[in-house]
Tab-separated table of C-alpha atoms in Angstrom:
chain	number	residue	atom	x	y	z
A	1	UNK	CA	12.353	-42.408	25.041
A	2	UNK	CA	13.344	-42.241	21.371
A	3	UNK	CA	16.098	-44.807	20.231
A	4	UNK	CA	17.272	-42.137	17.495
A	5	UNK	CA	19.358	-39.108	17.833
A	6	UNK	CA	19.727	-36.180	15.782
A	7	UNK	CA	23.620	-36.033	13.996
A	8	UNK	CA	25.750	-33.314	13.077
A	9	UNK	CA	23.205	-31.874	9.731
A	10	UNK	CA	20.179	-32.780	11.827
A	11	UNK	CA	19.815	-36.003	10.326
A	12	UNK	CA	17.904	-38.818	12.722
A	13	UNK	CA	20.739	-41.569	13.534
A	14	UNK	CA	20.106	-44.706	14.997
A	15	UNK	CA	22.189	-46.304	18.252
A	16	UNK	CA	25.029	-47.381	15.806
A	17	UNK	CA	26.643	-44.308	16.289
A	18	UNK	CA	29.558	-46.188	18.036
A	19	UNK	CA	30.467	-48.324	15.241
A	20	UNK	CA	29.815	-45.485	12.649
A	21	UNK	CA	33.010	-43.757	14.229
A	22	UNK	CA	35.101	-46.404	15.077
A	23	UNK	CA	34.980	-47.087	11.232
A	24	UNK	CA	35.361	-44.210	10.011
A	25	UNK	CA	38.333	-44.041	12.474
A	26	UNK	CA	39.531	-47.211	10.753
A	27	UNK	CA	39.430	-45.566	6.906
A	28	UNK	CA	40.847	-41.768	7.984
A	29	UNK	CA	43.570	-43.519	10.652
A	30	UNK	CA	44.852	-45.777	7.834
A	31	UNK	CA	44.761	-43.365	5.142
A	32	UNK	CA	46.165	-40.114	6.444
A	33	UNK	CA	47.121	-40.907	10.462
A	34	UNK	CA	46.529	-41.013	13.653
A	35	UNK	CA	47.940	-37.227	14.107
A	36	UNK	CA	46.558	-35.675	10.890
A	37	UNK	CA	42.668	-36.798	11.994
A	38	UNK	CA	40.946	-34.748	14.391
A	39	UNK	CA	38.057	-35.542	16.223
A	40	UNK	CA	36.020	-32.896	13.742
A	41	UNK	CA	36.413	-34.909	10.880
A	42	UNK	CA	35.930	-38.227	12.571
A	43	UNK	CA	32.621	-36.744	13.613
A	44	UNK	CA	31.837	-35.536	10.342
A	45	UNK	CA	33.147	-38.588	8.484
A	46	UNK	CA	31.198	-40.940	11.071
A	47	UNK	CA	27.720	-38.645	10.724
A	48	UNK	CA	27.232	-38.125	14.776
A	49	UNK	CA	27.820	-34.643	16.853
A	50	UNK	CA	30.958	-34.507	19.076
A	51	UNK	CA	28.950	-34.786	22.330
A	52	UNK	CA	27.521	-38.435	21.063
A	53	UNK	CA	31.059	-39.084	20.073
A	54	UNK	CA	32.487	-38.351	24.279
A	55	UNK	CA	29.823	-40.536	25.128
A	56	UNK	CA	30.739	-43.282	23.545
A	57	UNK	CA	34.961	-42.133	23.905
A	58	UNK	CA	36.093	-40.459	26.550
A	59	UNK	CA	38.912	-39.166	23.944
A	60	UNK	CA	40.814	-39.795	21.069
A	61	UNK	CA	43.755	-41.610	23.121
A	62	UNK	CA	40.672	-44.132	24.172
A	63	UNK	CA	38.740	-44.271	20.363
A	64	UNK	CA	42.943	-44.833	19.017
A	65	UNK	CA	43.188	-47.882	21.256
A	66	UNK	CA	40.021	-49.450	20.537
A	67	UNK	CA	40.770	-48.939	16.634
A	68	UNK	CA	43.624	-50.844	17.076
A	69	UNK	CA	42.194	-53.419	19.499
A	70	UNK	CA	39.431	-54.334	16.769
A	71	UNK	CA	41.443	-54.086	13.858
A	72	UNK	CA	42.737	-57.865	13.680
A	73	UNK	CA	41.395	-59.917	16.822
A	74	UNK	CA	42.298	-63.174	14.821
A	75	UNK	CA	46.075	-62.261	13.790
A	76	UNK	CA	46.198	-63.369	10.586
A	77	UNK	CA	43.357	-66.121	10.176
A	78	UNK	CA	43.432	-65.810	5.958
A	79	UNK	CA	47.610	-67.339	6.186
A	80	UNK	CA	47.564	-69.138	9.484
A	81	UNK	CA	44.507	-71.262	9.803
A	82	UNK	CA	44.419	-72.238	6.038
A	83	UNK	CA	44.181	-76.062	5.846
A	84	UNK	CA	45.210	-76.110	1.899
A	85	UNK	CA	48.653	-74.894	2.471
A	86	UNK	CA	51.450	-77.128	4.159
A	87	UNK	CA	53.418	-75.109	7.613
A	88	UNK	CA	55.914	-74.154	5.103
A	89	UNK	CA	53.499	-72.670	2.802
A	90	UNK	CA	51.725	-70.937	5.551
A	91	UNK	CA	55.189	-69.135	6.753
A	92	UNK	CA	55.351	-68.130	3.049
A	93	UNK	CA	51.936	-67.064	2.562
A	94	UNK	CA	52.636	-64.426	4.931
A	95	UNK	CA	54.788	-62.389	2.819
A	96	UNK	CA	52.195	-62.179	-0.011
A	97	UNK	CA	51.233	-58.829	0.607
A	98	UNK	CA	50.116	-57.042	-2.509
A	99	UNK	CA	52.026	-53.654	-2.213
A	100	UNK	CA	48.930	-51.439	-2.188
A	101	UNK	CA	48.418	-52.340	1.185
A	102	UNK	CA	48.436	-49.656	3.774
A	103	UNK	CA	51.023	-49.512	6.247
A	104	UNK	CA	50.804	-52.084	9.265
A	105	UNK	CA	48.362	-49.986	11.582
A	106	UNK	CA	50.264	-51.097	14.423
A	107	UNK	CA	53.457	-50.096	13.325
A	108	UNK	CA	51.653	-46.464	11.879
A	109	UNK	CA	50.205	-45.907	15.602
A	110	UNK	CA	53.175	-46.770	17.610
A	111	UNK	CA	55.494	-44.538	15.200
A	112	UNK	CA	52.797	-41.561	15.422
A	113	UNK	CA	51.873	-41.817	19.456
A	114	UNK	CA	55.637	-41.449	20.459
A	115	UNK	CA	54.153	-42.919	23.898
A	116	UNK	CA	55.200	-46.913	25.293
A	117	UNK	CA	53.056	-46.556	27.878
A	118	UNK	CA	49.736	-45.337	25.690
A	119	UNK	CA	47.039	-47.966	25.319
A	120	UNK	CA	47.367	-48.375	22.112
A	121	UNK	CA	51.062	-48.697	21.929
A	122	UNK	CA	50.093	-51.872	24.021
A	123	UNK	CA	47.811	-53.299	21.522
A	124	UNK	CA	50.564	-53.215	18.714
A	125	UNK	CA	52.939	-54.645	21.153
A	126	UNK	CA	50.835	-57.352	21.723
A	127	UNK	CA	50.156	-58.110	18.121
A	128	UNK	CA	53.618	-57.896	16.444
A	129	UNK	CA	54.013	-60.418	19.719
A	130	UNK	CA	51.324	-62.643	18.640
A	131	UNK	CA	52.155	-62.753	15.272
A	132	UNK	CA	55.716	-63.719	15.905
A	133	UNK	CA	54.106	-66.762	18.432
A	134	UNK	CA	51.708	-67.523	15.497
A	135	UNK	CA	54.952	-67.694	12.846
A	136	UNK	CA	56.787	-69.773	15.441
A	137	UNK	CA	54.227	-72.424	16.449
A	138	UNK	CA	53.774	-72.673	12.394
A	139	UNK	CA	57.565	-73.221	11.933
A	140	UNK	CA	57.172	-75.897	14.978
A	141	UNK	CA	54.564	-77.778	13.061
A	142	UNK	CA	56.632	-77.921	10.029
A	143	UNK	CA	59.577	-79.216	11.906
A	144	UNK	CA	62.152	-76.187	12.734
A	145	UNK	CA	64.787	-76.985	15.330
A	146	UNK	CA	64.272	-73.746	16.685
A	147	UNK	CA	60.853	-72.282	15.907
A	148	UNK	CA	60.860	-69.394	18.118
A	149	UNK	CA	63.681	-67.807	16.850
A	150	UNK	CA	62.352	-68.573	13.401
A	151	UNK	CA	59.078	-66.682	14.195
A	152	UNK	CA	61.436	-63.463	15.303
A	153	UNK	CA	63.380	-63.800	12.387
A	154	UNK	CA	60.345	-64.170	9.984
A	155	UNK	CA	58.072	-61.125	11.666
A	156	UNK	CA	61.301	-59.193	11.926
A	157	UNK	CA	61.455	-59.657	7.867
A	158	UNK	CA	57.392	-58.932	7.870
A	159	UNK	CA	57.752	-55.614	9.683
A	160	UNK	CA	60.495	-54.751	7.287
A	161	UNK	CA	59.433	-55.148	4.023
A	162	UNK	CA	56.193	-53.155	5.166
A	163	UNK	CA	58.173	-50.156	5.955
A	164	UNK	CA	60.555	-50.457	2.893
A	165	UNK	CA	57.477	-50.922	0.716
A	166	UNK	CA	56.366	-47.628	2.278
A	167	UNK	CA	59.140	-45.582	2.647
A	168	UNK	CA	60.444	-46.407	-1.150
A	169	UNK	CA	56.558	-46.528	-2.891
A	170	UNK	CA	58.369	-50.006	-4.405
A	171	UNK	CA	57.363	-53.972	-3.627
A	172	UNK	CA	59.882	-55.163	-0.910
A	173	UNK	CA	57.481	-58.451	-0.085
A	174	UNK	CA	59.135	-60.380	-2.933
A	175	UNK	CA	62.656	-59.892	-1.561
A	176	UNK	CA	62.067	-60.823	1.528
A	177	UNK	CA	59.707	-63.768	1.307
A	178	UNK	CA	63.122	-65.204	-1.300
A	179	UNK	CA	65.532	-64.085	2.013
A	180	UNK	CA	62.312	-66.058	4.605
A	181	UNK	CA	62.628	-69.319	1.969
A	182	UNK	CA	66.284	-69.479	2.789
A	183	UNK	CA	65.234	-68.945	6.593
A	184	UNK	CA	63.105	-71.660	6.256
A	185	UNK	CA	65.030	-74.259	5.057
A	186	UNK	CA	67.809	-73.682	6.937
A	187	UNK	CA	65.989	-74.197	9.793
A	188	UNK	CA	64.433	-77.133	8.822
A	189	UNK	CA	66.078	-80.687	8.580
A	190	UNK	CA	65.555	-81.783	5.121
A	191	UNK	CA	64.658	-85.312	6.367
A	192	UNK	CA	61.265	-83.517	8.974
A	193	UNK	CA	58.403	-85.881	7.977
A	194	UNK	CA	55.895	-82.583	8.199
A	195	UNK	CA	57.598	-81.647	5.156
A	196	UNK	CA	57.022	-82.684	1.892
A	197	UNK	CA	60.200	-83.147	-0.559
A	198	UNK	CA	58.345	-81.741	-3.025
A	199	UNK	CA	57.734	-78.592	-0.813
A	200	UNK	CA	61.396	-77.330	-0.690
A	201	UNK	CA	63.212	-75.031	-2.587
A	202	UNK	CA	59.605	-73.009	-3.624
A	203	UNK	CA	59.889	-69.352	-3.055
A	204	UNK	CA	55.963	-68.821	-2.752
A	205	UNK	CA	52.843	-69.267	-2.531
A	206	UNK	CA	49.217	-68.193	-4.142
A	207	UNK	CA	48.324	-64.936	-2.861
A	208	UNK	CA	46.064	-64.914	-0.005
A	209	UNK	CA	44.468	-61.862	1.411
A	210	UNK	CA	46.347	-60.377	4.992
A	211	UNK	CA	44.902	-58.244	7.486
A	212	UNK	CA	46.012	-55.757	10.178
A	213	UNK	CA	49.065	-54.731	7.591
């Protein structure tokens, strides 16, 4: 049996027809929605025939979720596991988002599906959740009294600033990374031995690169 198949233009395709769609999902989702792509143009986009495409999803609902299961498995790796930053820095580092940056596709997806129950609308659930548990054992290693509501606070301001930045076509990350410093070191005793002295009062940090905003 041939490993090939033939795609929409009669083209040979190998087997990778599965990941071929699933990014193309992940360019056309993130740059014109979830609603506004049909499964044509995924098909066309991802170079397979839309009877390969039901074999490998048995719909959109099911290719949505898995876009958004695959999207960012690590939640935020590039802020939270960087060793050259102190906790403080780390909780920082998460509001340098350079403006360009699409729209949080978890935010996008649950906006667009107008479903709780849809499996995707799980997935984003489950990562604005981890990120907030990510932001609050980060404020716990850098000494906040109470890091969970920190890492509320903090996401809260995250989630924000994305959608201002979006709705106004103008940088909100600034403002609200100068409103998280105050957060921060409110919630912080100034005498916490995971903090340096010479780390408070700094609004920022270098740029680092942030996924699945």
């Amino acid at each position: 049996m041939s490993e090939l198949e033939k795609g929409p233009t009669g083209r040979r395709r190998g087997r990778g027809a599965r990941e071929r769609i699933l990014s193309a999902s992940q360019q056309l989702f993130r740059e014109q929605g979830i609603n506004r792509t049909g499964m044509d143009q995924l098909c066309a986009a991802a170079q397979v025939s839309k009877r390969t495409a039901y074999q490998h999803f048995t719909g959109k609902d099911e290719l949505v979720a898995e876009y958004l299961r695959r999207f960012d498995p690590s939640v935020l790796s590039g802020v939270f596991d960087r060793t050259d930053l102190t906790p403080r820095e780390r909780l920082l580092a998460a509001f340098d988002v350079p403006p360009t940056t699409p729209l949080c596709p978890y935010i996008g997806a649950a906006v667009e599906l107008h479903d709780p129950q849809h499996p995707a609308s799980q997935y984003a659930r489950d990562y604005k959740k981890a990120v907030a548990a990510r932001l609050a054992d980060t404020a716990r290693e850098a000494g906040a009294a109470e890091p969970e509501q920190l890492g509320e606070q903090l996401a809260l301001l995250i989630d924000g600033a994305a959608a201002r930045t979006r709705v106004l076509d103008a940088d909100a990350f600034p403002t609200a990374a100068a409103i998280a410093a105050v957060l921060i070191d409110n919630a912080i005793p100034a005498s916490s031995p995971r903090q340096s002295s010479d780390d408070r009062g700094t609004t920022g940090s270098a740029p680092v690169p942030v996924g699945g905003r």
